[in-house]
Short mmCIF file of C-alpha atoms in Angstrom, two decimals:
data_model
loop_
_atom_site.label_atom_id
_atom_site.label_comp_id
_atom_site.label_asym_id
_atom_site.label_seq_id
_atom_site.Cartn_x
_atom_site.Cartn_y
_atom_site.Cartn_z
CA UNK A 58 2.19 13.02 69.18
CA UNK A 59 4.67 15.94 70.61
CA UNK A 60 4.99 16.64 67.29
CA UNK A 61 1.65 17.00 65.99
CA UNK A 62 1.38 19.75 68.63
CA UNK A 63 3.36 21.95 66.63
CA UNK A 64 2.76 21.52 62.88
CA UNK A 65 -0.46 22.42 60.91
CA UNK A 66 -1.65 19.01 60.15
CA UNK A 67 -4.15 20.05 57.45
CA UNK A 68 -1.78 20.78 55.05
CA UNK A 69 -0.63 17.52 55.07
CA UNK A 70 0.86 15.02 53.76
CA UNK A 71 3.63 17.52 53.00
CA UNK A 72 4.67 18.91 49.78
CA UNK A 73 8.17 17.52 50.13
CA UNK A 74 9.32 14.32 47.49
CA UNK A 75 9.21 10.55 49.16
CA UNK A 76 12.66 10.18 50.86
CA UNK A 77 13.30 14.60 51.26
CA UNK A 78 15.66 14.65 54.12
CA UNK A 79 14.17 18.64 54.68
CA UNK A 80 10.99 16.65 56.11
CA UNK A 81 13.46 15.27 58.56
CA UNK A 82 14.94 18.35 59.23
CA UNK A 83 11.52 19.94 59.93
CA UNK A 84 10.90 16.63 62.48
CA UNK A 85 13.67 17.01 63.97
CA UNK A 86 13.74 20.54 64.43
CA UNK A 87 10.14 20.26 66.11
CA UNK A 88 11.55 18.10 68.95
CA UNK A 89 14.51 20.80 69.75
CA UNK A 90 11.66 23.23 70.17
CA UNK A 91 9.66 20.84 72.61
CA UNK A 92 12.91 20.06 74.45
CA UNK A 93 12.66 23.92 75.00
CA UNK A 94 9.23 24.21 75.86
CA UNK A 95 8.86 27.23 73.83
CA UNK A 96 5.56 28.73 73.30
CA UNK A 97 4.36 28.51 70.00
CA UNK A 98 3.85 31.97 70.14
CA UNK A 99 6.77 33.14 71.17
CA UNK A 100 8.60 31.73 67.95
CA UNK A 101 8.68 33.72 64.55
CA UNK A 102 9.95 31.15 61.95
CA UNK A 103 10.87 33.32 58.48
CA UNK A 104 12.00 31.21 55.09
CA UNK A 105 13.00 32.79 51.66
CA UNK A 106 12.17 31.06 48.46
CA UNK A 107 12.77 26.87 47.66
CA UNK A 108 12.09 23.51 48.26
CA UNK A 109 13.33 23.88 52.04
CA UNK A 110 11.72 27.41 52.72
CA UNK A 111 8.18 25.60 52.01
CA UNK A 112 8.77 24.60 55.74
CA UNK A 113 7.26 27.70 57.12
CA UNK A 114 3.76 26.51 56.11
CA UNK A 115 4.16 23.28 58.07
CA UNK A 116 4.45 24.74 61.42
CA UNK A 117 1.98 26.16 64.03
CA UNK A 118 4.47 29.28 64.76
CA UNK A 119 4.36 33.07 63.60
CA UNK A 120 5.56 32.43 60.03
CA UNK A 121 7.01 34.45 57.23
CA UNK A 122 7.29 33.19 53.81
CA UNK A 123 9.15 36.21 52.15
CA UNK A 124 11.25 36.66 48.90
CA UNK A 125 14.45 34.19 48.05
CA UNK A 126 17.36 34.89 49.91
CA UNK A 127 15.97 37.74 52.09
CA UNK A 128 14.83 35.73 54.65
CA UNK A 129 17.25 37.17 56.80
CA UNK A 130 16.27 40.53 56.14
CA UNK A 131 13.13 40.17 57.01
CA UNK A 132 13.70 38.54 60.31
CA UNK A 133 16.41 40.97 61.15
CA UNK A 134 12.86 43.43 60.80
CA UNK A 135 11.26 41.10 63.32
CA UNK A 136 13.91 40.75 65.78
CA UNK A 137 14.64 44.38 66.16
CA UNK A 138 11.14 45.71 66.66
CA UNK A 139 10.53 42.37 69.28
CA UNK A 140 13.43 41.18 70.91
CA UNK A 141 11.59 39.02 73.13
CA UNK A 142 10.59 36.71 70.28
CA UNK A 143 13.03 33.48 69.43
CA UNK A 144 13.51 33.51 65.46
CA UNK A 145 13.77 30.59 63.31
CA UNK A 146 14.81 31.03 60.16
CA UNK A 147 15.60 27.80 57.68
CA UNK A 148 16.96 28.05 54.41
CA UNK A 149 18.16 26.32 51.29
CA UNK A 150 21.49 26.19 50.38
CA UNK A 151 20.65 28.28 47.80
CA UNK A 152 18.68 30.69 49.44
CA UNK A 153 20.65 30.85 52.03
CA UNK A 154 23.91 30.76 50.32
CA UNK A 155 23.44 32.13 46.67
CA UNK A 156 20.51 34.36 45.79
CA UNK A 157 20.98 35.78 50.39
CA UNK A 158 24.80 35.63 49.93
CA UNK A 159 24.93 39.27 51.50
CA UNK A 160 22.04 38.85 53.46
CA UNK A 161 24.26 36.16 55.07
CA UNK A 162 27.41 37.23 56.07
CA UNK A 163 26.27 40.90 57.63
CA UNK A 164 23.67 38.92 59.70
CA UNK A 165 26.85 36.42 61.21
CA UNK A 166 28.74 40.00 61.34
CA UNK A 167 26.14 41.67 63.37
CA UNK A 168 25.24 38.90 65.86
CA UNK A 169 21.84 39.23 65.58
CA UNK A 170 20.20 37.02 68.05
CA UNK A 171 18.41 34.19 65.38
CA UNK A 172 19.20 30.54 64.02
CA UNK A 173 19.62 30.11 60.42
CA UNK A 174 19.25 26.52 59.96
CA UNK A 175 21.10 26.12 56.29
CA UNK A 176 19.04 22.74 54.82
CA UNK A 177 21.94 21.65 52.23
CA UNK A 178 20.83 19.59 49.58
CA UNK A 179 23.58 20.99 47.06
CA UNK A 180 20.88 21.60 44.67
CA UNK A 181 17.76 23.74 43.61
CA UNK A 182 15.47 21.36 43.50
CA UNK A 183 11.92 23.19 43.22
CA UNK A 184 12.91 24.83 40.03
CA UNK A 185 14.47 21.52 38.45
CA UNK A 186 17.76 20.77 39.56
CA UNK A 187 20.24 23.33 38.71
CA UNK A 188 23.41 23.74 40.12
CA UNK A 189 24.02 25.72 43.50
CA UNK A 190 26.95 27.43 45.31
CA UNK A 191 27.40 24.00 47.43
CA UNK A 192 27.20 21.25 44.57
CA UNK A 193 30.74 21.18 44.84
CA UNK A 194 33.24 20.52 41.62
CA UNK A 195 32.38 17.49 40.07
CA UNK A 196 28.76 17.43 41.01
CA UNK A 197 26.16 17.01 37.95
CA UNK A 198 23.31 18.74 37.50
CA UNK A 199 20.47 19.88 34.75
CA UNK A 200 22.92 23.19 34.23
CA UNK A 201 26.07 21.04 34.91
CA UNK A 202 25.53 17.75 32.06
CA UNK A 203 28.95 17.62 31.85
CA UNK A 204 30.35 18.40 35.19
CA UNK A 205 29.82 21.76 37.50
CA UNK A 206 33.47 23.20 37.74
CA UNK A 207 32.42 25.32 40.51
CA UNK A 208 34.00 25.04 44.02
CA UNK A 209 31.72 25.14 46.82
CA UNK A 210 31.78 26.94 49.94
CA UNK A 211 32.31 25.31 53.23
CA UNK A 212 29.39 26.58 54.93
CA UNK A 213 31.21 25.99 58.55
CA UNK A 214 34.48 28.08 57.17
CA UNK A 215 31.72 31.29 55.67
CA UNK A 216 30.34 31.09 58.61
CA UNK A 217 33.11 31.45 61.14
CA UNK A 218 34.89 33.80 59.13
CA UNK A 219 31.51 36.12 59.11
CA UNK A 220 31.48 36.53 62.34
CA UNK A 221 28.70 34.02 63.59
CA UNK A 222 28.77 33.21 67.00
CA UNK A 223 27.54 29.46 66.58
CA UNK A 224 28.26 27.44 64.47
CA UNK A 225 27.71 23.71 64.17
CA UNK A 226 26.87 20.86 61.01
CA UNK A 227 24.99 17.32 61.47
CA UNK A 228 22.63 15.56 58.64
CA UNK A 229 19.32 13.93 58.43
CA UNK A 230 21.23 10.08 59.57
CA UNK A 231 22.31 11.60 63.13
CA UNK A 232 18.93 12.50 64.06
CA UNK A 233 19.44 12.98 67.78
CA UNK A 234 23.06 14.88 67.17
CA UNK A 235 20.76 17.37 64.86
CA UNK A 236 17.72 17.93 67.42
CA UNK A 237 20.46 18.47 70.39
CA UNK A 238 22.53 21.04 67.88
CA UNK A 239 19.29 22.82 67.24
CA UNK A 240 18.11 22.96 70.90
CA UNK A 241 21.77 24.80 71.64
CA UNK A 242 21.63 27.04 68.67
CA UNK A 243 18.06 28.18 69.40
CA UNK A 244 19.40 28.29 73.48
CA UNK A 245 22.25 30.04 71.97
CA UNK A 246 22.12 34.53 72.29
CA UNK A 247 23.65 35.61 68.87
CA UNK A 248 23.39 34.44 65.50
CA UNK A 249 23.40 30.98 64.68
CA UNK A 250 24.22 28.91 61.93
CA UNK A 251 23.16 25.25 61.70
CA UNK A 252 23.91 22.95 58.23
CA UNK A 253 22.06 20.36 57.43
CA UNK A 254 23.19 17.85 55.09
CA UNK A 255 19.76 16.80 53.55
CA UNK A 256 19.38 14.48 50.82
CA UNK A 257 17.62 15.16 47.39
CA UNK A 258 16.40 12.26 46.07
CA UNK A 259 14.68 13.19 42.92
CA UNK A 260 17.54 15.34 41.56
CA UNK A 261 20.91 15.54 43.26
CA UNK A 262 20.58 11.90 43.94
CA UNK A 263 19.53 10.75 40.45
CA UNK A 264 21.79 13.03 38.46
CA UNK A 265 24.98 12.25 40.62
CA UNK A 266 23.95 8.24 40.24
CA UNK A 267 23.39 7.82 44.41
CA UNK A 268 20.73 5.92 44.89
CA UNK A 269 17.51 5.95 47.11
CA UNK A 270 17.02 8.54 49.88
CA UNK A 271 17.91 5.43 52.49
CA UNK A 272 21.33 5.54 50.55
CA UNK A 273 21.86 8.97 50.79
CA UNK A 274 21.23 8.71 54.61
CA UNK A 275 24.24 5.72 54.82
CA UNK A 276 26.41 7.68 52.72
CA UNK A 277 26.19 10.64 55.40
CA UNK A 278 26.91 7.86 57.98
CA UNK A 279 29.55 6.60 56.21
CA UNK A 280 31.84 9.96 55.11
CA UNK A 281 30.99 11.88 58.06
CA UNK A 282 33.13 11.77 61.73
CA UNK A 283 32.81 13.81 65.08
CA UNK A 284 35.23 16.75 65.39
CA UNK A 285 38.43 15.66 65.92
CA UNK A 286 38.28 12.54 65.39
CA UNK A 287 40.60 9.56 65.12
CA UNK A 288 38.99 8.90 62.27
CA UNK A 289 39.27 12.17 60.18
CA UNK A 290 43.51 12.47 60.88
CA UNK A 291 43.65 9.20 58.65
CA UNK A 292 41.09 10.10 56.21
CA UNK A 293 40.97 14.15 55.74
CA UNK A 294 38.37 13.96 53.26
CA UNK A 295 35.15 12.67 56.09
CA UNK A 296 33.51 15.72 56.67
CA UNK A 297 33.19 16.77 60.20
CA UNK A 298 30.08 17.52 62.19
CA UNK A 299 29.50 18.97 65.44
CA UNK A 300 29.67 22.69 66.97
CA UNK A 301 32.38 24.25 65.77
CA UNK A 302 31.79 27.62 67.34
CA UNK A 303 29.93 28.94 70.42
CA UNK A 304 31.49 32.01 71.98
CA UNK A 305 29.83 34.95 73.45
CA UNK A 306 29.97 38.44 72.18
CA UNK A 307 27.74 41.30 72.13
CA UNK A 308 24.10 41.03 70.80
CA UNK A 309 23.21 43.45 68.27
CA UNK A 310 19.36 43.66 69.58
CA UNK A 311 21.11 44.98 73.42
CA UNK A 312 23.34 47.08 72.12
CA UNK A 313 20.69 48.62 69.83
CA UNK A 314 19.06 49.25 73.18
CA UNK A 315 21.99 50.81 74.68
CA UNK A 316 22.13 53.24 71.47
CA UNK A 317 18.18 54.06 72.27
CA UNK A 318 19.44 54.94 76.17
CA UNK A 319 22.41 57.23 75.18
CA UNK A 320 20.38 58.64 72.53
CA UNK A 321 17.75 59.48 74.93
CA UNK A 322 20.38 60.89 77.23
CA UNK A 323 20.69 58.03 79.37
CA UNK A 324 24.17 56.26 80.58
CA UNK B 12 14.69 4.72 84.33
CA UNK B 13 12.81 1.29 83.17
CA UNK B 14 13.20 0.28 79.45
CA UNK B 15 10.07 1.81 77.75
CA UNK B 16 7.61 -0.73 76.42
CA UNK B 17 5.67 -0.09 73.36
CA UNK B 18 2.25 0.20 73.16
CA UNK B 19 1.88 0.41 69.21
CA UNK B 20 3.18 2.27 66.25
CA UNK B 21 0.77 4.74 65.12
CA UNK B 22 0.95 5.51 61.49
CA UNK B 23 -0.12 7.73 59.16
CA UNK B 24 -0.83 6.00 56.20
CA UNK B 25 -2.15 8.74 53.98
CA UNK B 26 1.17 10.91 54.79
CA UNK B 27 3.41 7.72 54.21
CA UNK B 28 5.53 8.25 50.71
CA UNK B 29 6.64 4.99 50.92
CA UNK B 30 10.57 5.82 50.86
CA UNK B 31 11.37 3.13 53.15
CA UNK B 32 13.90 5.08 55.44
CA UNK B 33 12.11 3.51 58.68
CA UNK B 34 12.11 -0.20 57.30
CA UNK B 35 16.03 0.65 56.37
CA UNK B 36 16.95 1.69 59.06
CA UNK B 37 15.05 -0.13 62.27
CA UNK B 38 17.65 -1.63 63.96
CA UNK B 39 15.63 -4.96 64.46
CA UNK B 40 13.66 -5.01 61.36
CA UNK B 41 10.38 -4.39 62.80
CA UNK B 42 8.80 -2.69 59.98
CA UNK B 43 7.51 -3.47 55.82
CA UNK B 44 6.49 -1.85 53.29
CA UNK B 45 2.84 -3.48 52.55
CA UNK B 46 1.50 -3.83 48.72
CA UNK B 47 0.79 0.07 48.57
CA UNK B 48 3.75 0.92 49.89
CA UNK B 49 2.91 1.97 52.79
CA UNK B 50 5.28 0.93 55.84
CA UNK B 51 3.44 -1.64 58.87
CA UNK B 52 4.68 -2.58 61.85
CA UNK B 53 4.90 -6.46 60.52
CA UNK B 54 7.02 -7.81 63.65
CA UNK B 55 6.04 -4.93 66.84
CA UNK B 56 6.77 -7.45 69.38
CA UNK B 57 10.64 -7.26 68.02
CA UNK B 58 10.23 -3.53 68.81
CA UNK B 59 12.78 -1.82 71.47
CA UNK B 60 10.85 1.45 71.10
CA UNK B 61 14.42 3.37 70.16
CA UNK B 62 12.06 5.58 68.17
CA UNK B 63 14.68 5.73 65.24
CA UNK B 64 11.84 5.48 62.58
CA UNK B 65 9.51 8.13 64.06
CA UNK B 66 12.63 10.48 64.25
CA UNK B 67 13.80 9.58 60.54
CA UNK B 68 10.35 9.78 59.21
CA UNK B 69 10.69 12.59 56.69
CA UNK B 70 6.98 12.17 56.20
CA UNK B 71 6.39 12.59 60.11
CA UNK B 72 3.90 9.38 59.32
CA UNK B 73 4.90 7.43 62.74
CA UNK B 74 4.97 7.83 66.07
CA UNK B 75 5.79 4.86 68.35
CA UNK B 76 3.21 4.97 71.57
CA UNK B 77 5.40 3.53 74.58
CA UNK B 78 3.06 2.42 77.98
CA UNK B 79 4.21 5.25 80.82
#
């Protein structure tokens, strides 16, 4: 299997509940990579803290599994004393979103060539089920019994407004729409920002009364519609997926370098 | 390009978790979930070899083999 090539098959079967959609993330993400025919040792993937960040472990790649929400930190660390390498780094909404708030938005603003792949389950589900920045009014959770009154962020709107030069959603249903999205944000020079709407079973599933993990995965079929489509003019609530974003503008690794070369008295 | 043809569905059973997403969602109902809930390939020569189940597999368990 093209897969099997890439993953570090003895610590499986994975960690992940029956029905996670992060397992399909981490599937599907594999096949962007061997579309790319990357070398595994060419890719640093970093995670923070959570359910999703437990994906590091799974894959045959340089790997970081660092402190929650600095993920990005970290791989900003890697990516400026390597260039060369292609980062990966996958987060939790949470992580990602929450706890890396900060660590989020100066990463979009800076450009910094790496793909934060944002796995949204709209709750933290390693630690129980608590509320998180993307469970959305209305959501329930073990914090929320009697209804989370917290707006969410739109992870798409954060992330264009940060600065973030790609910027793109899908879900575990459109499998081949999320391994194509991932091949062009990994393809893509800048920072990238890929959401992932993954279901959680075992908590955010059971506590907002929707069923099994298969109907999770309809209900993403079902509320979701292509950019601009006919579809969401008559009904503004489907959310859209698609790239959103993908504009060039300058790296902050190469102009780093071009600080180094006037600093050494160069052009 | 010719239709690929399958050769079998390989699959894991001690990584299967049993959340049915491939017997869901197979768009000619090749697959079951067996007593232990594990899925089989109950029906393989209904298969089209669309892959949909190995790429939904959250538990990568399966991988369809197609003949080259």
């Amino acid at each position: 299997m093209a897969v099997r090539d890439y993953i570090r098959d003895r610590f499986f079967p994975h960690m992940w509940c029956p029905g996670c959609g992060h397992g399909i993330v981490l599937n599907n993400m594999l096949r962007a990579i061997e579309t790319l025919e990357l070398s595994k040792n060419d890719i640093v993937m970093v995670s923070g803290i959570g359910c999703s960040s437990r994906i590091s472990g799974y894959v045959d790649f340089h790997t970081l599994h660092t402190i929650h929400g600095r993920a990005l930190a970290f791989a900003t660390g890697v990516k400026m004393s390597r260039p060369e390498l292609t980062l990966i780094v996958p987060m939790g909404d949470g992580d990602a979103l929450a706890i890396g708030g900060n660590h989020f938005i100066h990463a979009a603003r800076r450009n910094i060539d790496m793909t934060a792949i944002i796995m949204n389950n709209r709750i933290y589900g390693m630690t129980g089920g608590q509320y998180s920045p993307l469970s959305g009014y209305g959501a329930r959770a073990s914090t929320a019994p009697y209804m989370n009154i917290d707006q969410d962020f739109d992870v798409v709107q954060l992330s264009k407004a940060a600065g973030a030069t790609f910027v793109a959603r899908s879900t575990t249903y459109h499998v081949q729409q999320m391994t194509d999205i991932i091949r062009q944000a990994i393809s893509h020079k800048g920072f990238s920002v890929v959401e992932i709407l993954s279901q959680c079973p075992t908590y955010f599933g059971r506590q907002n009364k929707l069923g099994t993990a298969v109907d999770m995965m309809t209900r993403y079929k079902d509320t979701t519609t292509p950019i601009g489509s006919k579809a969401k003019k008559q009904n503004p609530d489907l959310i859209e997926r698609g790239i959103f974003v993908q504009k060039e503008m300058p790296e902050y690794c190469t102009e780093y370098e071009k600080v180094i070369e006037r600093a050494g008295g160069g052009a | 390009m010719a239709k690929p043809k399958l050769k079998e569905h390989r699959i894991e059973r001690d990584w299967c978790k049993g959340c049915g997403v491939c017997v869901h969602f197979c768009p000619k109902k090749v697959l079951e979930m067996d007593e232990s809930e594990k899925a089989v390939a109950v029906r393989p020569e209904d298969c089209i070899a669309c892959k949909l189940c190995e790429y939904r597999c959250p538990d990568l368990a399966i991988e369809v083999i197609t003949e080259s």
